[in-house]
PDB file of C-alpha atoms and ligand atoms in Angstrom:
ATOM      1  CA  MET A   1      25.291   7.245  -4.750  1.00 93.00           C
ATOM      2  CA  LYS A   2      24.021   3.718  -5.267  1.00 96.00           C
ATOM      3  CA  ILE A   3      20.327   3.302  -6.076  1.00 98.00           C
ATOM      4  CA  VAL A   4      18.367   0.151  -6.863  1.00 98.00           C
ATOM      5  CA  ALA A   5      15.297   0.245  -9.100  1.00 98.00           C
ATOM      6  CA  ILE A   6      12.443  -2.085  -8.206  1.00 98.00           C
ATOM      7  CA  VAL A   7      10.255  -2.452 -11.279  1.00 98.00           C
ATOM      8  CA  GLY A   8       6.741  -3.830 -10.860  1.00 98.00           C
ATOM      9  CA  SER A   9       6.668  -5.638 -14.195  1.00 98.00           C
ATOM     10  CA  ILE A  10       8.645  -8.718 -15.160  1.00 98.00           C
ATOM     11  CA  ARG A  11       7.700  -8.904 -18.842  1.00 98.00           C
ATOM     12  CA  LYS A  12      10.617  -8.452 -21.206  1.00 96.00           C
ATOM     13  CA  ASP A  13       9.103  -5.539 -23.169  1.00 96.00           C
ATOM     14  CA  SER A  14       7.854  -3.700 -20.076  1.00 97.00           C
ATOM     15  CA  TYR A  15       7.560   0.058 -20.548  1.00 97.00           C
ATOM     16  CA  ASN A  16       8.317   0.539 -16.873  1.00 98.00           C
ATOM     17  CA  LEU A  17      11.512  -1.458 -17.291  1.00 98.00           C
ATOM     18  CA  LYS A  18      12.401   0.712 -20.291  1.00 97.00           C
ATOM     19  CA  LEU A  19      11.761   3.813 -18.185  1.00 98.00           C
ATOM     20  CA  ALA A  20      14.126   2.475 -15.526  1.00 98.00           C
ATOM     21  CA  LYS A  21      16.742   1.920 -18.255  1.00 98.00           C
ATOM     22  CA  HIS A  22      16.203   5.471 -19.517  1.00 98.00           C
ATOM     23  CA  ILE A  23      16.830   6.808 -15.995  1.00 98.00           C
ATOM     24  CA  LYS A  24      19.907   4.602 -15.558  1.00 98.00           C
ATOM     25  CA  GLU A  25      21.455   5.921 -18.775  1.00 98.00           C
ATOM     26  CA  ARG A  26      20.430   9.564 -18.575  1.00 98.00           C
ATOM     27  CA  TYR A  27      21.595  10.115 -14.996  1.00 98.00           C
ATOM     28  CA  ALA A  28      24.611   7.806 -15.038  1.00 97.00           C
ATOM     29  CA  GLU A  29      26.877  10.625 -13.896  1.00 96.00           C
ATOM     30  CA  LYS A  30      24.661  11.419 -10.904  1.00 94.00           C
ATOM     31  CA  PHE A  31      24.206   7.889  -9.506  1.00 95.00           C
ATOM     32  CA  ASP A  32      24.771   4.225 -10.139  1.00 98.00           C
ATOM     33  CA  LEU A  33      21.353   2.629 -10.771  1.00 98.00           C
ATOM     34  CA  GLU A  34      21.008  -1.138 -10.623  1.00 98.00           C
ATOM     35  CA  ILE A  35      17.722  -2.521 -11.922  1.00 98.00           C
ATOM     36  CA  LEU A  36      16.641  -5.498  -9.836  1.00 98.00           C
ATOM     37  CA  ASP A  37      14.741  -8.427 -11.336  1.00 97.00           C
ATOM     38  CA  LEU A  38      11.697  -9.589  -9.373  1.00 98.00           C
ATOM     39  CA  ALA A  39      11.108 -12.675 -11.544  1.00 98.00           C
ATOM     40  CA  PRO A  40      13.347 -15.076  -9.555  1.00 98.00           C
ATOM     41  CA  LEU A  41      11.600 -14.313  -6.242  1.00 98.00           C
ATOM     42  CA  PRO A  42       9.406 -17.187  -5.057  1.00 98.00           C
ATOM     43  CA  MET A  43       6.035 -16.398  -3.528  1.00 98.00           C
ATOM     44  CA  TYR A  44       6.312 -15.128   0.016  1.00 98.00           C
ATOM     45  CA  ASN A  45       5.445 -17.831   2.543  1.00 98.00           C
ATOM     46  CA  GLN A  46       5.674 -17.265   6.275  1.00 98.00           C
ATOM     47  CA  ASP A  47       6.612 -20.932   6.768  1.00 98.00           C
ATOM     48  CA  ILE A  48       9.977 -20.347   5.081  1.00 98.00           C
ATOM     49  CA  GLU A  49      10.733 -16.730   5.985  1.00 98.00           C
ATOM     50  CA  LEU A  50      13.397 -17.675   8.558  1.00 98.00           C
ATOM     51  CA  GLU A  51      15.211 -19.838   6.020  1.00 97.00           C
ATOM     52  CA  ALA A  52      14.434 -17.779   2.964  1.00 98.00           C
ATOM     53  CA  PRO A  53      15.587 -19.026  -0.462  1.00 98.00           C
ATOM     54  CA  GLU A  54      18.863 -17.694  -1.845  1.00 98.00           C
ATOM     55  CA  GLU A  55      17.066 -15.572  -4.459  1.00 98.00           C
ATOM     56  CA  VAL A  56      15.306 -13.703  -1.663  1.00 98.00           C
ATOM     57  CA  LEU A  57      18.495 -13.231   0.358  1.00 98.00           C
ATOM     58  CA  ASN A  58      20.360 -11.933  -2.709  1.00 98.00           C
ATOM     59  CA  PHE A  59      17.570  -9.521  -3.572  1.00 98.00           C
ATOM     60  CA  LYS A  60      17.303  -8.210  -0.015  1.00 98.00           C
ATOM     61  CA  ALA A  61      21.090  -7.833   0.268  1.00 98.00           C
ATOM     62  CA  LYS A  62      21.127  -5.601  -2.826  1.00 98.00           C
ATOM     63  CA  VAL A  63      18.343  -3.430  -1.434  1.00 98.00           C
ATOM     64  CA  LYS A  64      20.084  -3.221   1.935  1.00 98.00           C
ATOM     65  CA  ALA A  65      23.381  -2.128   0.374  1.00 98.00           C
ATOM     66  CA  ALA A  66      21.796   0.677  -1.665  1.00 98.00           C
ATOM     67  CA  ASP A  67      21.510   4.279  -0.507  1.00 96.00           C
ATOM     68  CA  ALA A  68      17.986   4.546  -1.911  1.00 97.00           C
ATOM     69  CA  VAL A  69      15.270   2.786  -3.861  1.00 98.00           C
ATOM     70  CA  LEU A  70      13.509   3.926  -7.033  1.00 98.00           C
ATOM     71  CA  TRP A  71      10.102   2.275  -7.453  1.00 98.00           C
ATOM     72  CA  VAL A  72       8.891   2.069 -11.039  1.00 98.00           C
ATOM     73  CA  THR A  73       5.426   0.639 -11.170  1.00 98.00           C
ATOM     74  CA  PRO A  74       2.640  -0.083 -13.614  1.00 98.00           C
ATOM     75  CA  GLU A  75      -0.936  -0.426 -12.403  1.00 97.00           C
ATOM     76  CA  TYR A  76      -2.718  -3.773 -12.395  1.00 97.00           C
ATOM     77  CA  ASN A  77      -6.418  -3.762 -11.620  1.00 96.00           C
ATOM     78  CA  SER A  78      -6.257  -0.385  -9.896  1.00 96.00           C
ATOM     79  CA  THR A  79      -3.425  -1.329  -7.565  1.00 97.00           C
ATOM     80  CA  ILE A  80       0.198  -2.495  -7.513  1.00 98.00           C
ATOM     81  CA  PRO A  81       1.094  -5.657  -9.467  1.00 98.00           C
ATOM     82  CA  GLY A  82       1.380  -8.916  -7.538  1.00 98.00           C
ATOM     83  CA  VAL A  83       5.116  -9.264  -8.220  1.00 98.00           C
ATOM     84  CA  LEU A  84       5.693  -5.953  -6.486  1.00 98.00           C
ATOM     85  CA  GLY A  85       3.481  -6.878  -3.519  1.00 98.00           C
ATOM     86  CA  ASN A  86       5.376 -10.155  -3.240  1.00 98.00           C
ATOM     87  CA  ALA A  87       8.765  -8.401  -3.133  1.00 98.00           C
ATOM     88  CA  ILE A  88       7.400  -5.982  -0.533  1.00 98.00           C
ATOM     89  CA  ASP A  89       6.171  -8.860   1.642  1.00 98.00           C
ATOM     90  CA  TRP A  90       9.661 -10.404   1.642  1.00 98.00           C
ATOM     91  CA  MET A  91      11.275  -7.054   2.463  1.00 98.00           C
ATOM     92  CA  SER A  92       8.838  -6.347   5.295  1.00 98.00           C
ATOM     93  CA  ARG A  93       9.762  -9.412   7.358  1.00 98.00           C
ATOM     94  CA  VAL A  94      12.768 -10.756   9.310  1.00 98.00           C
ATOM     95  CA  ASP A  95      15.530  -8.419   8.012  1.00 98.00           C
ATOM     96  CA  LYS A  96      13.442  -5.324   7.237  1.00 98.00           C
ATOM     97  CA  VAL A  97      15.739  -3.925   4.578  1.00 98.00           C
ATOM     98  CA  MET A  98      13.584  -0.918   3.708  1.00 98.00           C
ATOM     99  CA  ASN A  99      13.577   0.377   7.266  1.00 97.00           C
ATOM    100  CA  GLY A 100      14.715   4.020   7.074  1.00 96.00           C
ATOM    101  CA  LYS A 101      15.766   3.648   3.436  1.00 96.00           C
ATOM    102  CA  PRO A 102      14.727   6.657   1.344  1.00 96.00           C
ATOM    103  CA  SER A 103      12.784   6.050  -1.824  1.00 97.00           C
ATOM    104  CA  MET A 104      10.874   7.710  -4.629  1.00 98.00           C
ATOM    105  CA  ILE A 105       8.113   6.459  -6.903  1.00 98.00           C
ATOM    106  CA  ILE A 106       7.495   6.850 -10.597  1.00 98.00           C
ATOM    107  CA  GLY A 107       5.137   4.825 -12.730  1.00 98.00           C
ATOM    108  CA  SER A 108       3.435   4.473 -16.053  1.00 98.00           C
ATOM    109  CA  SER A 109       0.527   2.766 -17.693  1.00 96.00           C
ATOM    110  CA  MET A 110      -1.135   2.654 -21.065  1.00 95.00           C
ATOM    111  CA  GLY A 111      -4.200   4.389 -19.654  1.00 92.00           C
ATOM    112  CA  ILE A 112      -4.358   8.164 -19.256  1.00 92.00           C
ATOM    113  CA  LEU A 113      -3.991   8.135 -15.462  1.00 95.00           C
ATOM    114  CA  GLY A 114      -0.464   6.749 -15.587  1.00 95.00           C
ATOM    115  CA  SER A 115      -0.640   4.381 -12.583  1.00 97.00           C
ATOM    116  CA  VAL A 116      -2.007   6.965 -10.152  1.00 98.00           C
ATOM    117  CA  LYS A 117      -4.036   4.458  -8.130  1.00 98.00           C
ATOM    118  CA  ALA A 118      -1.160   1.977  -7.885  1.00 98.00           C
ATOM    119  CA  GLN A 119       1.125   4.772  -6.701  1.00 98.00           C
ATOM    120  CA  MET A 120      -1.395   5.929  -4.071  1.00 98.00           C
ATOM    121  CA  HIS A 121      -1.456   2.410  -2.664  1.00 98.00           C
ATOM    122  CA  LEU A 122       2.331   2.076  -2.823  1.00 98.00           C
ATOM    123  CA  ARG A 123       2.724   5.354  -0.940  1.00 97.00           C
ATOM    124  CA  ASP A 124       0.531   4.034   1.889  1.00 97.00           C
ATOM    125  CA  ILE A 125       2.434   0.741   1.963  1.00 97.00           C
ATOM    126  CA  LEU A 126       5.790   2.516   2.288  1.00 96.00           C
ATOM    127  CA  PHE A 127       4.643   4.115   5.528  1.00 94.00           C
ATOM    128  CA  ALA A 128       3.552   0.767   7.011  1.00 95.00           C
ATOM    129  CA  SER A 129       5.698  -0.402   9.912  1.00 93.00           C
ATOM    130  CA  GLY A 130       7.198  -3.324   7.969  1.00 95.00           C
ATOM    131  CA  LEU A 131       8.733  -0.949   5.436  1.00 97.00           C
ATOM    132  CA  ASN A 132       9.044   2.449   7.097  1.00 97.00           C
ATOM    133  CA  SER A 133      10.658   4.080   4.069  1.00 97.00           C
ATOM    134  CA  PRO A 134      10.974   7.897   3.961  1.00 96.00           C
ATOM    135  CA  LEU A 135       9.462   8.958   0.640  1.00 97.00           C
ATOM    136  CA  LEU A 136      10.460  11.945  -1.493  1.00 97.00           C
ATOM    137  CA  PRO A 137       7.651  14.450  -0.807  1.00 96.00           C
ATOM    138  CA  GLY A 138       5.701  15.840  -3.776  1.00 95.00           C
ATOM    139  CA  ASN A 139       7.291  15.128  -7.147  1.00 96.00           C
ATOM    140  CA  GLU A 140       4.577  12.748  -8.295  1.00 96.00           C
ATOM    141  CA  VAL A 141       5.289  11.208 -11.707  1.00 98.00           C
ATOM    142  CA  TYR A 142       2.361   9.638 -13.560  1.00 98.00           C
ATOM    143  CA  ILE A 143       3.215   8.733 -17.144  1.00 98.00           C
ATOM    144  CA  GLY A 144       0.015   7.931 -19.032  1.00 97.00           C
ATOM    145  CA  ALA A 145      -0.306   6.553 -22.571  1.00 97.00           C
ATOM    146  CA  VAL A 146       3.224   5.294 -22.093  1.00 97.00           C
ATOM    147  CA  HIS A 147       3.171   3.149 -25.247  1.00 96.00           C
ATOM    148  CA  GLU A 148       3.023   6.371 -27.310  1.00 97.00           C
ATOM    149  CA  LYS A 149       6.154   7.797 -25.682  1.00 97.00           C
ATOM    150  CA  PHE A 150       8.780   5.376 -27.012  1.00 97.00           C
ATOM    151  CA  ASN A 151      10.184   5.088 -30.516  1.00 96.00           C
ATOM    152  CA  GLU A 152      10.501   1.836 -32.475  1.00 93.00           C
ATOM    153  CA  GLN A 153      13.964   1.225 -31.040  1.00 92.00           C
ATOM    154  CA  GLY A 154      12.495   1.310 -27.527  1.00 91.00           C
ATOM    155  CA  ARG A 155      13.946   4.696 -26.601  1.00 95.00           C
ATOM    156  CA  PHE A 156      11.964   7.114 -24.454  1.00 97.00           C
ATOM    157  CA  ILE A 157      11.361  10.151 -26.664  1.00 97.00           C
ATOM    158  CA  HIS A 158       8.678  12.261 -24.962  1.00 97.00           C
ATOM    159  CA  GLU A 159      10.503  15.556 -24.454  1.00 97.00           C
ATOM    160  CA  ASP A 160       8.070  17.091 -21.926  1.00 97.00           C
ATOM    161  CA  THR A 161       8.294  14.039 -19.688  1.00 98.00           C
ATOM    162  CA  ILE A 162      12.063  13.808 -20.110  1.00 98.00           C
ATOM    163  CA  GLY A 163      12.321  17.451 -18.944  1.00 98.00           C
ATOM    164  CA  PHE A 164       9.945  16.817 -16.026  1.00 98.00           C
ATOM    165  CA  LEU A 165      11.971  13.785 -14.968  1.00 98.00           C
ATOM    166  CA  ASP A 166      15.132  15.932 -15.039  1.00 98.00           C
ATOM    167  CA  THR A 167      13.507  18.209 -12.457  1.00 98.00           C
ATOM    168  CA  VAL A 168      12.205  15.383 -10.281  1.00 98.00           C
ATOM    169  CA  ILE A 169      15.533  13.545 -10.301  1.00 98.00           C
ATOM    170  CA  ALA A 170      17.344  16.769  -9.358  1.00 97.00           C
ATOM    171  CA  ASN A 171      14.891  17.222  -6.471  1.00 97.00           C
ATOM    172  CA  PHE A 172      15.486  13.615  -5.422  1.00 97.00           C
ATOM    173  CA  GLU A 173      19.236  14.135  -5.498  1.00 95.00           C
ATOM    174  CA  ASN A 174      19.035  17.275  -3.335  1.00 95.00           C
ATOM    175  CA  TRP A 175      16.669  15.587  -0.889  1.00 96.00           C
ATOM    176  CA  MET A 176      18.961  12.544  -0.692  1.00 93.00           C
ATOM    177  CA  LYS A 177      21.963  14.761   0.079  1.00 89.00           C
ATOM    178  CA  GLN A 178      20.048  16.167   3.076  1.00 90.00           C
ATOM    179  CA  ILE A 179      19.051  12.701   4.265  1.00 85.00           C
ATOM    180  CA  LEU A 180      22.484  11.102   3.846  1.00 80.00           C
ATOM    181  CA  LYS A 181      24.283  14.012   5.577  1.00 78.00           C
TER     182      LYS A 181
HETATM  183  C1  LIG B 201      -3.354  -3.659 -16.849  1.00 72.93           C
HETATM  184  N1  LIG B 201      -3.281  -2.344 -17.262  1.00 72.93           N
HETATM  185  C2  LIG B 201      -3.856  -1.348 -16.482  1.00 72.93           C
HETATM  186  N2  LIG B 201      -3.644  -0.013 -16.775  1.00 72.93           N
HETATM  187  C3  LIG B 201      -4.167   0.962 -15.962  1.00 72.93           C
HETATM  188  O1  LIG B 201      -3.954   2.143 -16.220  1.00 72.93           O
HETATM  189  N3  LIG B 201      -4.926   0.617 -14.873  1.00 72.93           N
HETATM  190  C4  LIG B 201      -5.181  -0.679 -14.530  1.00 72.93           C
HETATM  191  O2  LIG B 201      -5.831  -0.939 -13.527  1.00 72.93           O
HETATM  192  C5  LIG B 201      -4.633  -1.707 -15.358  1.00 72.93           C
HETATM  193  N4  LIG B 201      -4.844  -3.021 -15.050  1.00 72.93           N
HETATM  194  C6  LIG B 201      -4.144  -3.996 -15.734  1.00 72.93           C
HETATM  195  C7  LIG B 201      -4.192  -5.324 -15.271  1.00 72.93           C
HETATM  196  C8  LIG B 201      -3.424  -6.288 -15.898  1.00 72.93           C
HETATM  197  C9  LIG B 201      -3.434  -7.706 -15.362  1.00 72.93           C
HETATM  198  C10 LIG B 201      -2.614  -5.958 -17.006  1.00 72.93           C
HETATM  199  C11 LIG B 201      -1.759  -7.007 -17.694  1.00 72.93           C
HETATM  200  C12 LIG B 201      -2.590  -4.683 -17.481  1.00 72.93           C
HETATM  201  C13 LIG B 201      -2.531  -1.957 -18.480  1.00 72.93           C
HETATM  202  C14 LIG B 201      -1.098  -1.618 -18.148  1.00 72.93           C
HETATM  203  O3  LIG B 201      -1.044  -0.236 -17.905  1.00 72.93           O
HETATM  204  C15 LIG B 201      -0.184  -1.944 -19.323  1.00 72.93           C
HETATM  205  O4  LIG B 201      -0.279  -3.335 -19.638  1.00 72.93           O
HETATM  206  C16 LIG B 201       1.260  -1.565 -19.030  1.00 72.93           C
HETATM  207  O5  LIG B 201       1.990  -1.595 -20.229  1.00 72.93           O
HETATM  208  C17 LIG B 201       1.896  -2.500 -18.007  1.00 72.93           C
HETATM  209  O6  LIG B 201       3.201  -2.064 -17.682  1.00 72.93           O
HETATM  210  P1  LIG B 201       4.521  -2.677 -18.361  1.00 72.93           P
HETATM  211  O7  LIG B 201       4.466  -4.173 -18.243  1.00 72.93           O
HETATM  212  O8  LIG B 201       4.534  -2.224 -19.794  1.00 72.93           O
HETATM  213  O9  LIG B 201       5.629  -2.074 -17.574  1.00 72.93           O
END
């Protein structure tokens, strides 16, 4: 199974990026996870959507080729970060690459609520007609105080959350098998 991770933070030391890397390594035998970089995407502009820049076409082609998408998002100002909204705008127009593509959401923040508001908004967006992505039901993953859950080498070390993620990923895998049948 090929999955792409869309991470809503482009900073190099992003905890959400590190979480995506943790998932890529820990479940390498279950699926091939490619972490996509949102930094090269220009700002969405309807004037150029029919002749979109190469970076956009490459990004959308990778999403289209994947069996599923893993969203990994922080929360910015009680909603999704702009880079994530920008990627979603590109994906929602012309070739609607998320259409029918299953996905699941996880997210983290330094606050105690662990990106809950951003994830609520993202969930709504996924059901909008431009995306139309079936979302793994239940299995909500809010990782709060994320900066306390990594060691100095940048490894995710919070055993309770690691165990919870094992369960959620197993549920995702089973759900995906039903959908891809
Ligand atoms: C934040 N942060 C934040 N945290 C939160 O729980 N709720 C929020 O609304 C916000 N808003 C917010 C806005 C902006 C512009 C920044 C830069 C940060 C803090 C955020 O959780 C923290 O910076 C995370 O570490 C960001 O994720 P990455 O980049 O580590 O993946």
